[in-house]
Amino acid sequence: MSRAAETSWFSTQGRSVRFRLLAIALLPMLVILPLLLGVAIVRFDDRFNAMLISKVNGDLTIAHQYLARNLEYTGEHVEALGFSARFRDLVRGEDRAELQALLEERRKELSLDFLYVTGRDGKIIASSPSFDSPTIRTAWPVVESALNGIPSTAIDIFANEELAEIDLGLAWRATLELVPTPNAVPTDRRSETRGMVVHSASPVTLAGGAPAALVSGLLLNQNLVFIDTINDLVYRAASLPEGSQGTATLFLDDVRVSTNVRLFEDRRALGTRVSAAVRSTVLEKGETWLDSAFVVNDWYISAYEPIVDSYGKRVGMLYVGFLEAPFTHARYMTLLTIVVAFLVMTAASVPIFLRWARAIFRPLERMTDTISQVESGDLGARTSLPVAQDEIGRVAGHLDKLLNQLQERDRRLREWNEELNARVDERTRELQLANRQLEATTKQLILSEKLAAIGEITAGVAHEINNPIAVMQGNLDVIRTMMSDQMDKARTEFRLLDEQIHRISQIVTKLLQFAKPEEYAGYVERHAADHVIADCLPLVRHLLSKAEINIVREDCATRLVLMNRTELQQVIVNLVVNAIHAMPDGGRLTLRSADSDLDGKPGLIIEISDTGVGMSSETMQKIFDPFFTTKRQQGTGLGLSISQTLVTRQGGKIFAESEPGRGTTFSIWLPEAA
Ligand code: ADP
Ligand code: MG
């Protein structure tokens, strides 16, 4: 994995930790809790609705029982009247007027709408209100039952004409204008004229044992007392939440014939009709309706049940219900409270969760950034997080500590590296120096070898030459004595011969001196430099006189040197002769001596300077080589090398400085005589 890839992997990891932490922090609050709340709310809503339905079902049961009880009650009263001694006496007697009066009295007492006695032939024996229409229908199932000796009570539907025959007031009361109602089944009818009657019949016996029936009726159309009683019974004060309203209704077919549902402030919704849906469920299918329904002008939690007449036919409905709006309102308020509470909780807790999450991922990101910085070369980068006692804080602290150690080690490594470099440089320099010394030594060695070889040869040759020269010199002397009288004739030739032989012997001596200097070492004595210099000058006078050369002397040396006098003279003479040779056209020769220390050793220095031709640096490099000369015939090239050998043997040193065309200075340093 490359460095870059590693870094990016690290940082995505960092980001994903951040996202995962945020998810951990926010998921429960923003996703799981809302989901749970949603489930709870839906469930609550279901239960709430079920509870409402169950309540309205209970209400319907009460209303139903009241209706049943009412029927029973009416039946009992009529039966009691039928069994009363007075009634029996009157019905068996002949006094119809008195029977009529009793019926009238009892009808009012029992708040009935009609009360009559009829025989099996269908004739009205007595009635209240008084009617004796022969056309009235008496063949009702309840009447049949009573004639057969069984008291019976049921709800029956009377046609308007039938009511009118009993009492015009009843017919009038039963009549209701239909009010157009939205959602109801469309109809052409303009009014409902039929009457819904609590129909009760009780068996009685006429004189002679003929069976008869005491029949009573209570018209329910617009019987507001009846419906208000039901309503009060079902919805006692404070049995519903504030703003809700209990309602009860009796339907004849689908028309409200008795209700406390209001159209407006005071007008009851009589004549309005039930919705098509309810009608189909209850009247047509005979089922109980338990649901929210639109009643007249608002939504009600409603319960409808069919009313069956004595023929077993569904003729109407009993309804109870209460206004849904307050419950809906209460439900919405509850939901709103929950939602608001949730939002408040979320708003309050999410920042806390986020802060906690941040307290975790911030240090992690900081550490990642720090590591990236360090990786990209900034060794000084640190997390610098405040000291925290949690694990992440401790990890960050450890990281900083590790980075400190890393930086310290890096620093030490660098230092060490620099030190190593310095050492390597130093060693390299030393090596170069050693190399150069080695080169020089090698050169010296080769030279020494060469010199040694040359020395051996030269010494041999010189010895071999010395003897012939001695023989030649001896013979020349013999010849001279023999020719004593004729000497003058060959004086010049003899002198030339002497000179040349001398020169040969000089060269041979020098050669020997160069080849085997130790054999020539004489006594070593202490000398003052200026004395030695002064002794040398006469030796070269003849050369000085040839060219116009001024001699300048500066004798400043106070110290003495320890050296063989002849040797020192020889060195100085060599140098002076060279200087004179370098100034063929004259010049100035400066001879100087002074006390001087070399490498901390006391000594003195003798300088021989000329204003002659000088030397090139190439020449300078070779002047101490034996046999090196630029003077062709004249020179031997041995002067400087012999001088150097002599001086070195004495622990001294010889240097040359020269500038072509300007002159040369040779310096001889010799240690002070102890
Ligand atoms: P020789 O004098 O026999 O040539 P030396 O050893 O004395 O040999 O000198 C070597 C060479 O050094 C000379 O040939 C000359 O070229 C050079 N030399 C020495 N002294 C001087 C000087 N003072 N000025 C210029 N050249 C010099
Ligand atoms: Mg010379």
CSV table of C-alpha atoms and ligand atoms in Angstrom, one decimal, residues 510 573-575 577-579 581 629 631 635-640, ligand 2:
chain,number,residue,atom,x,y,z
A,510,LYS,CA,82.9,16.5,-6.2
A,573,VAL,CA,80.1,29.1,-2.5
A,574,ASN,CA,77.7,26.9,-4.6
A,575,LEU,CA,74.8,29.3,-4.0
A,577,VAL,CA,78.3,30.9,-7.9
A,578,ASN,CA,74.8,30.1,-9.1
A,579,ALA,CA,73.7,33.6,-8.2
A,581,HIS,CA,75.8,32.8,-13.2
A,629,THR,CA,71.3,21.9,-15.0
A,631,LYS,CA,74.0,25.5,-18.1
A,635,GLY,CA,77.3,23.0,-15.2
A,636,THR,CA,77.4,19.7,-13.5
A,637,GLY,CA,73.9,19.9,-12.0
A,638,LEU,CA,75.4,18.6,-8.7
A,639,GLY,CA,75.9,21.9,-6.8
A,640,LEU,CA,72.4,22.2,-5.3
B,2,MG,MG,76.1,25.5,-9.7
